[in-house]
mmCIF file of C-alpha atoms in Angstrom:
data_model
loop_
_atom_site.group_PDB
_atom_site.id
_atom_site.type_symbol
_atom_site.label_atom_id
_atom_site.label_comp_id
_atom_site.label_asym_id
_atom_site.label_seq_id
_atom_site.Cartn_x
_atom_site.Cartn_y
_atom_site.Cartn_z
ATOM 1 C CA MET A 1 -111.413 -67.303 1.589
ATOM 2 C CA GLU A 2 -110.812 -64.937 4.360
ATOM 3 C CA ASN A 3 -112.747 -61.488 3.909
ATOM 4 C CA ALA A 4 -110.141 -58.794 2.911
ATOM 5 C CA THR A 5 -112.034 -56.249 5.540
ATOM 6 C CA GLN A 6 -111.151 -58.329 8.552
ATOM 7 C CA ASN A 7 -107.568 -58.576 7.671
ATOM 8 C CA PRO A 8 -105.605 -55.568 6.752
ATOM 9 C CA LEU A 9 -102.672 -57.414 5.271
ATOM 10 C CA LEU A 10 -105.088 -58.304 2.719
ATOM 11 C CA ARG A 11 -106.142 -54.814 1.595
ATOM 12 C CA GLN A 12 -102.599 -54.045 0.604
ATOM 13 C CA THR A 13 -101.980 -53.484 -2.817
ATOM 14 C CA PRO A 14 -100.346 -55.963 -4.650
ATOM 15 C CA ILE A 15 -96.499 -56.181 -4.592
ATOM 16 C CA ARG A 16 -94.900 -55.008 -7.684
ATOM 17 C CA ARG A 17 -92.104 -56.984 -9.125
ATOM 18 C CA ALA A 18 -88.828 -55.336 -9.682
ATOM 19 C CA LYS A 19 -87.593 -54.592 -13.010
ATOM 20 C CA LEU A 20 -84.135 -56.182 -14.314
ATOM 21 C CA HIS A 21 -82.159 -52.833 -14.434
ATOM 22 C CA GLU A 22 -83.527 -51.809 -10.608
ATOM 23 C CA LEU A 23 -81.961 -55.156 -9.654
ATOM 24 C CA VAL A 24 -78.684 -54.551 -11.155
ATOM 25 C CA ALA A 25 -78.425 -50.929 -9.737
ATOM 26 C CA ARG A 26 -79.518 -52.390 -6.299
ATOM 27 C CA LYS A 27 -76.518 -54.690 -6.535
ATOM 28 C CA ILE A 28 -74.091 -52.224 -7.439
ATOM 29 C CA GLU A 29 -75.491 -49.776 -4.863
ATOM 30 C CA ASP A 30 -75.060 -52.146 -2.252
ATOM 31 C CA MET A 31 -71.573 -53.047 -3.114
ATOM 32 C CA ILE A 32 -70.781 -49.292 -3.351
ATOM 33 C CA GLN A 33 -72.160 -49.036 0.143
ATOM 34 C CA ALA A 34 -70.513 -51.932 1.655
ATOM 35 C CA GLY A 35 -67.209 -50.696 0.554
ATOM 36 C CA GLU A 36 -66.584 -53.648 -2.266
ATOM 37 C CA LEU A 37 -66.551 -50.883 -4.738
ATOM 38 C CA LYS A 38 -64.704 -47.579 -3.517
ATOM 39 C CA PRO A 39 -64.438 -44.073 -5.211
ATOM 40 C CA GLY A 40 -62.705 -43.957 -8.311
ATOM 41 C CA ASP A 41 -62.967 -47.824 -8.924
ATOM 42 C CA ARG A 42 -63.995 -48.681 -12.602
ATOM 43 C CA LEU A 43 -66.956 -50.680 -12.927
ATOM 44 C CA PRO A 44 -66.933 -54.103 -15.360
ATOM 45 C CA SER A 45 -67.711 -53.385 -18.915
ATOM 46 C CA GLU A 46 -71.601 -53.357 -20.198
ATOM 47 C CA ARG A 47 -70.628 -56.833 -22.001
ATOM 48 C CA ASP A 48 -69.337 -58.418 -18.808
ATOM 49 C CA LEU A 49 -72.404 -57.305 -16.541
ATOM 50 C CA MET A 50 -74.651 -58.608 -19.371
ATOM 51 C CA SER A 51 -72.900 -61.910 -19.215
ATOM 52 C CA ALA A 52 -72.672 -62.034 -15.268
ATOM 53 C CA PHE A 53 -76.508 -60.874 -14.858
ATOM 54 C CA ASN A 54 -77.610 -62.860 -18.066
ATOM 55 C CA ILE A 55 -79.583 -59.621 -19.148
ATOM 56 C CA GLY A 56 -79.548 -57.354 -22.100
ATOM 57 C CA ARG A 57 -77.391 -54.300 -22.852
ATOM 58 C CA PRO A 58 -80.518 -51.783 -22.294
ATOM 59 C CA ALA A 59 -81.055 -53.077 -18.619
ATOM 60 C CA VAL A 60 -77.409 -52.422 -17.861
ATOM 61 C CA ARG A 61 -77.807 -49.087 -19.375
ATOM 62 C CA GLU A 62 -80.496 -48.066 -17.461
ATOM 63 C CA ALA A 63 -79.255 -49.348 -14.241
ATOM 64 C CA PHE A 64 -76.133 -46.877 -15.000
ATOM 65 C CA LEU A 65 -78.661 -44.111 -15.487
ATOM 66 C CA ALA A 66 -80.337 -44.678 -12.047
ATOM 67 C CA LEU A 67 -77.079 -44.947 -10.362
ATOM 68 C CA GLU A 68 -75.725 -41.889 -12.086
ATOM 69 C CA SER A 69 -79.127 -40.050 -11.205
ATOM 70 C CA LYS A 70 -77.990 -40.828 -7.664
ATOM 71 C CA GLY A 71 -74.634 -39.423 -7.936
ATOM 72 C CA MET A 72 -73.091 -42.784 -7.421
ATOM 73 C CA ILE A 73 -71.397 -43.410 -10.693
ATOM 74 C CA VAL A 74 -70.154 -41.194 -13.511
ATOM 75 C CA THR A 75 -70.153 -42.454 -17.040
ATOM 76 C CA GLU A 76 -68.234 -41.300 -19.758
ATOM 77 C CA ASN A 77 -68.067 -42.042 -23.409
ATOM 78 C CA GLY A 78 -65.785 -44.868 -24.434
ATOM 79 C CA ARG A 79 -64.688 -45.517 -20.960
ATOM 80 C CA ARG A 80 -66.073 -47.884 -18.333
ATOM 81 C CA ALA A 81 -68.149 -46.213 -15.656
ATOM 82 C CA ARG A 82 -66.663 -45.298 -12.566
ATOM 83 C CA VAL A 83 -67.583 -45.153 -8.762
ATOM 84 C CA ARG A 84 -68.012 -41.432 -8.170
ATOM 85 C CA ILE A 85 -65.700 -39.653 -5.061
ATOM 86 C CA PRO A 86 -68.416 -38.688 -2.664
ATOM 87 C CA SER A 87 -69.157 -34.848 -2.059
ATOM 88 C CA VAL A 88 -71.629 -32.380 -1.021
ATOM 89 C CA ASP A 89 -71.683 -30.918 -4.521
ATOM 90 C CA ASN A 90 -72.729 -34.392 -5.903
ATOM 91 C CA VAL A 91 -75.660 -34.513 -3.530
ATOM 92 C CA PHE A 92 -77.080 -31.325 -4.715
ATOM 93 C CA THR A 93 -76.305 -31.883 -8.498
ATOM 94 C CA THR A 94 -78.551 -34.952 -8.396
ATOM 95 C CA LEU A 95 -81.586 -32.325 -7.343
ATOM 96 C CA ASP A 96 -81.384 -30.140 -10.369
ATOM 97 C CA GLY A 97 -83.909 -32.040 -12.362
ATOM 98 C CA VAL A 98 -86.441 -31.652 -9.699
ATOM 99 C CA VAL A 99 -85.598 -28.299 -8.663
ATOM 100 C CA GLY A 100 -85.746 -27.094 -12.112
ATOM 101 C CA LEU A 101 -89.371 -28.159 -12.459
ATOM 102 C CA MET A 102 -90.167 -27.036 -9.006
ATOM 103 C CA ILE A 103 -89.202 -23.241 -9.715
ATOM 104 C CA ASN A 104 -91.582 -23.076 -12.520
ATOM 105 C CA GLN A 105 -94.375 -23.114 -9.986
ATOM 106 C CA THR A 106 -94.573 -19.818 -8.393
ATOM 107 C CA GLU A 107 -94.938 -20.870 -4.940
ATOM 108 C CA SER A 108 -91.999 -23.185 -5.141
ATOM 109 C CA LEU A 109 -89.811 -20.574 -6.454
ATOM 110 C CA LYS A 110 -90.987 -18.054 -3.799
ATOM 111 C CA ASN A 111 -90.216 -20.852 -1.112
ATOM 112 C CA LEU A 112 -86.863 -21.260 -2.702
ATOM 113 C CA PHE A 113 -85.938 -17.302 -2.427
ATOM 114 C CA ASP A 114 -87.271 -17.258 1.278
ATOM 115 C CA ALA A 115 -84.916 -20.166 2.225
ATOM 116 C CA ARG A 116 -81.933 -18.425 0.289
ATOM 117 C CA ALA A 117 -82.738 -15.315 2.331
ATOM 118 C CA PHE A 118 -82.936 -17.185 5.806
ATOM 119 C CA ILE A 119 -79.706 -19.081 5.405
ATOM 120 C CA GLU A 120 -78.195 -15.841 4.192
ATOM 121 C CA ALA A 121 -79.023 -14.059 7.111
ATOM 122 C CA ALA A 122 -77.977 -16.825 9.530
ATOM 123 C CA MET A 123 -74.654 -16.862 7.865
ATOM 124 C CA ALA A 124 -74.195 -12.867 8.356
ATOM 125 C CA ARG A 125 -74.868 -13.627 11.952
ATOM 126 C CA HIS A 126 -72.354 -16.161 11.840
ATOM 127 C CA ALA A 127 -69.786 -13.697 10.280
ATOM 128 C CA ALA A 128 -70.595 -10.945 12.985
ATOM 129 C CA ARG A 129 -69.280 -13.517 15.850
ATOM 130 C CA ALA A 130 -66.486 -15.574 13.743
ATOM 131 C CA ILE A 131 -65.091 -13.712 10.853
ATOM 132 C CA ASP A 132 -61.474 -12.847 11.033
ATOM 133 C CA ALA A 133 -59.726 -9.772 9.527
ATOM 134 C CA ALA A 134 -58.357 -11.175 6.344
ATOM 135 C CA ARG A 135 -61.845 -12.627 5.442
ATOM 136 C CA LEU A 136 -63.802 -9.152 6.654
ATOM 137 C CA ALA A 137 -61.065 -7.124 4.104
ATOM 138 C CA GLU A 138 -62.314 -9.724 1.296
ATOM 139 C CA LEU A 139 -66.110 -9.074 2.140
ATOM 140 C CA LYS A 140 -65.634 -5.315 2.337
ATOM 141 C CA ALA A 141 -63.881 -5.477 -1.063
ATOM 142 C CA ALA A 142 -66.312 -7.652 -2.503
ATOM 143 C CA LEU A 143 -69.189 -5.461 -1.728
ATOM 144 C CA GLU A 144 -67.535 -2.166 -2.944
ATOM 145 C CA ALA A 145 -66.874 -4.177 -6.102
ATOM 146 C CA ASN A 146 -70.831 -4.827 -6.204
ATOM 147 C CA GLN A 147 -71.662 -1.010 -5.421
ATOM 148 C CA ASN A 148 -68.894 -0.250 -8.375
ATOM 149 C CA ALA A 149 -71.289 -2.407 -10.626
ATOM 150 C CA ILE A 150 -74.046 -0.640 -10.190
ATOM 151 C CA GLY A 151 -75.443 0.579 -13.850
ATOM 152 C CA ASP A 152 -73.787 -2.889 -15.485
ATOM 153 C CA GLY A 153 -76.564 -5.505 -15.009
ATOM 154 C CA GLU A 154 -74.417 -8.565 -15.729
ATOM 155 C CA ARG A 155 -71.382 -7.225 -13.580
ATOM 156 C CA PHE A 156 -73.926 -6.511 -10.942
ATOM 157 C CA MET A 157 -75.214 -9.887 -10.421
ATOM 158 C CA GLN A 158 -71.631 -11.568 -10.623
ATOM 159 C CA THR A 159 -70.149 -9.410 -8.018
ATOM 160 C CA ASP A 160 -73.324 -10.044 -5.725
ATOM 161 C CA ILE A 161 -72.707 -13.519 -6.221
ATOM 162 C CA ALA A 162 -69.101 -13.243 -5.370
ATOM 163 C CA PHE A 163 -69.831 -11.278 -2.307
ATOM 164 C CA HIS A 164 -72.292 -13.875 -0.991
ATOM 165 C CA ARG A 165 -70.162 -16.712 -1.652
ATOM 166 C CA ILE A 166 -67.301 -15.083 0.491
ATOM 167 C CA LEU A 167 -70.149 -14.659 3.091
ATOM 168 C CA PHE A 168 -70.862 -18.500 3.019
ATOM 169 C CA GLN A 169 -67.176 -19.231 3.198
ATOM 170 C CA THR A 170 -66.984 -17.634 6.643
ATOM 171 C CA ALA A 171 -68.207 -20.637 8.153
ATOM 172 C CA ASN A 172 -65.236 -22.947 6.816
ATOM 173 C CA ASN A 173 -67.916 -25.659 6.128
ATOM 174 C CA PRO A 174 -68.095 -27.093 2.586
ATOM 175 C CA VAL A 175 -71.537 -28.113 3.080
ATOM 176 C CA PHE A 176 -72.387 -24.276 3.027
ATOM 177 C CA ASP A 177 -70.363 -23.831 -0.156
ATOM 178 C CA ALA A 178 -72.090 -26.395 -1.699
ATOM 179 C CA VAL A 179 -75.521 -24.828 -0.784
ATOM 180 C CA HIS A 180 -74.507 -21.444 -2.394
ATOM 181 C CA THR A 181 -73.251 -22.971 -5.473
ATOM 182 C CA ALA A 182 -76.521 -24.983 -5.667
ATOM 183 C CA LEU A 183 -78.769 -21.787 -5.075
ATOM 184 C CA VAL A 184 -76.861 -19.813 -7.628
ATOM 185 C CA GLY A 185 -77.218 -22.534 -10.174
ATOM 186 C CA TRP A 186 -80.622 -22.991 -9.558
ATOM 187 C CA LEU A 187 -81.642 -19.381 -9.620
ATOM 188 C CA MET A 188 -79.419 -17.886 -12.237
ATOM 189 C CA ALA A 189 -81.918 -18.275 -14.975
ATOM 190 C CA ARG A 190 -84.620 -16.461 -13.006
ATOM 191 C CA TRP A 191 -82.376 -13.599 -12.073
ATOM 192 C CA ARG A 192 -81.436 -12.874 -15.670
ATOM 193 C CA LYS A 193 -84.856 -12.379 -16.285
ATOM 194 C CA ILE A 194 -85.094 -9.783 -13.490
ATOM 195 C CA ASP A 195 -85.388 -6.100 -14.832
ATOM 196 C CA ARG A 196 -82.229 -4.958 -12.956
ATOM 197 C CA THR A 197 -82.570 -1.012 -13.423
ATOM 198 C CA ASP A 198 -80.307 1.189 -11.695
ATOM 199 C CA ALA A 199 -82.581 2.048 -9.017
ATOM 200 C CA VAL A 200 -83.115 -1.859 -8.738
ATOM 201 C CA GLN A 201 -79.388 -2.197 -8.231
ATOM 202 C CA THR A 202 -79.262 0.228 -5.534
ATOM 203 C CA LEU A 203 -81.827 -0.941 -3.637
ATOM 204 C CA ALA A 204 -80.489 -4.623 -3.629
ATOM 205 C CA TYR A 205 -76.705 -3.254 -2.797
ATOM 206 C CA LYS A 206 -78.533 -1.366 0.164
ATOM 207 C CA VAL A 207 -80.369 -4.302 1.416
ATOM 208 C CA THR A 208 -77.257 -6.328 1.020
ATOM 209 C CA CYS A 209 -75.235 -3.246 2.981
ATOM 210 C CA LYS A 210 -77.577 -2.965 5.875
ATOM 211 C CA SER A 211 -78.278 -6.620 6.613
ATOM 212 C CA THR A 212 -74.376 -7.575 6.540
ATOM 213 C CA GLY A 213 -73.802 -4.285 8.237
ATOM 214 C CA ARG A 214 -76.053 -4.690 11.044
ATOM 215 C CA SER A 215 -75.128 -8.283 11.691
ATOM 216 C CA LYS A 216 -71.286 -7.282 11.860
ATOM 217 C CA ASN A 217 -72.082 -4.601 14.507
ATOM 218 C CA ALA A 218 -74.728 -6.239 16.146
ATOM 219 C CA THR A 219 -72.192 -7.643 18.843
ATOM 220 C CA ARG A 220 -70.818 -4.116 19.747
ATOM 221 C CA THR A 221 -73.448 -1.204 19.557
ATOM 222 C CA ARG A 222 -76.859 -0.202 18.043
ATOM 223 C CA ARG A 223 -75.264 2.778 16.940
ATOM 224 C CA ARG A 224 -75.251 3.597 12.887
ATOM 225 C CA ARG A 225 -71.760 2.662 11.273
ATOM 226 C CA PRO A 226 -70.524 2.246 8.066
ATOM 227 C CA CYS A 227 -71.820 -0.688 5.776
ATOM 228 C CA ILE A 228 -68.707 -3.092 6.790
ATOM 229 C CA SER A 229 -66.101 -1.416 9.206
ATOM 230 C CA THR A 230 -62.746 -2.731 9.791
#
């Protein structure tokens, strides 16, 4: 017998045998990728799949769960599963469980907040170059609403989210809309735990106002100007 130390192939770990539900899920996924199953198409019933693959109901249901976790199908009580219409939102939704575990770790939570701040800064720079008058008016109104909400913690948080949603929409790109929605969903529970005193809300408003106003006027002058000027 050949010595494993002499042949690297023999040092590999044993090949794992795929489970039945993985084979079924892979077959359905391949059909979706190939276009044989199109968005909105209903999959065969559990009974028909059990017969076609000669497997039990548990394997079919596990295959459906695996495909749903990837955002590829939608399962509904009392109805056959269907192929999900692809969207950017679906991609981020499939990450909810993993991100939910990550943000329980201090370092991961900090990284997520830092990533949000970095993206928002980039969106503000883009808005400074590309925003039109109508969207600028929306942004200004949203920021004023945020200022008027100081003193009401829940309303302040909601108006802050509304302001940043408009900021992300200035890119006219559904990917950024989905990024904002995902970040809000992931961080909402943490935001609610923050003790947002009037002083904290005022500081948060000033930070937003300063960064957005600076970006808006960066291409014009370095002189001080109102928070967002039209």
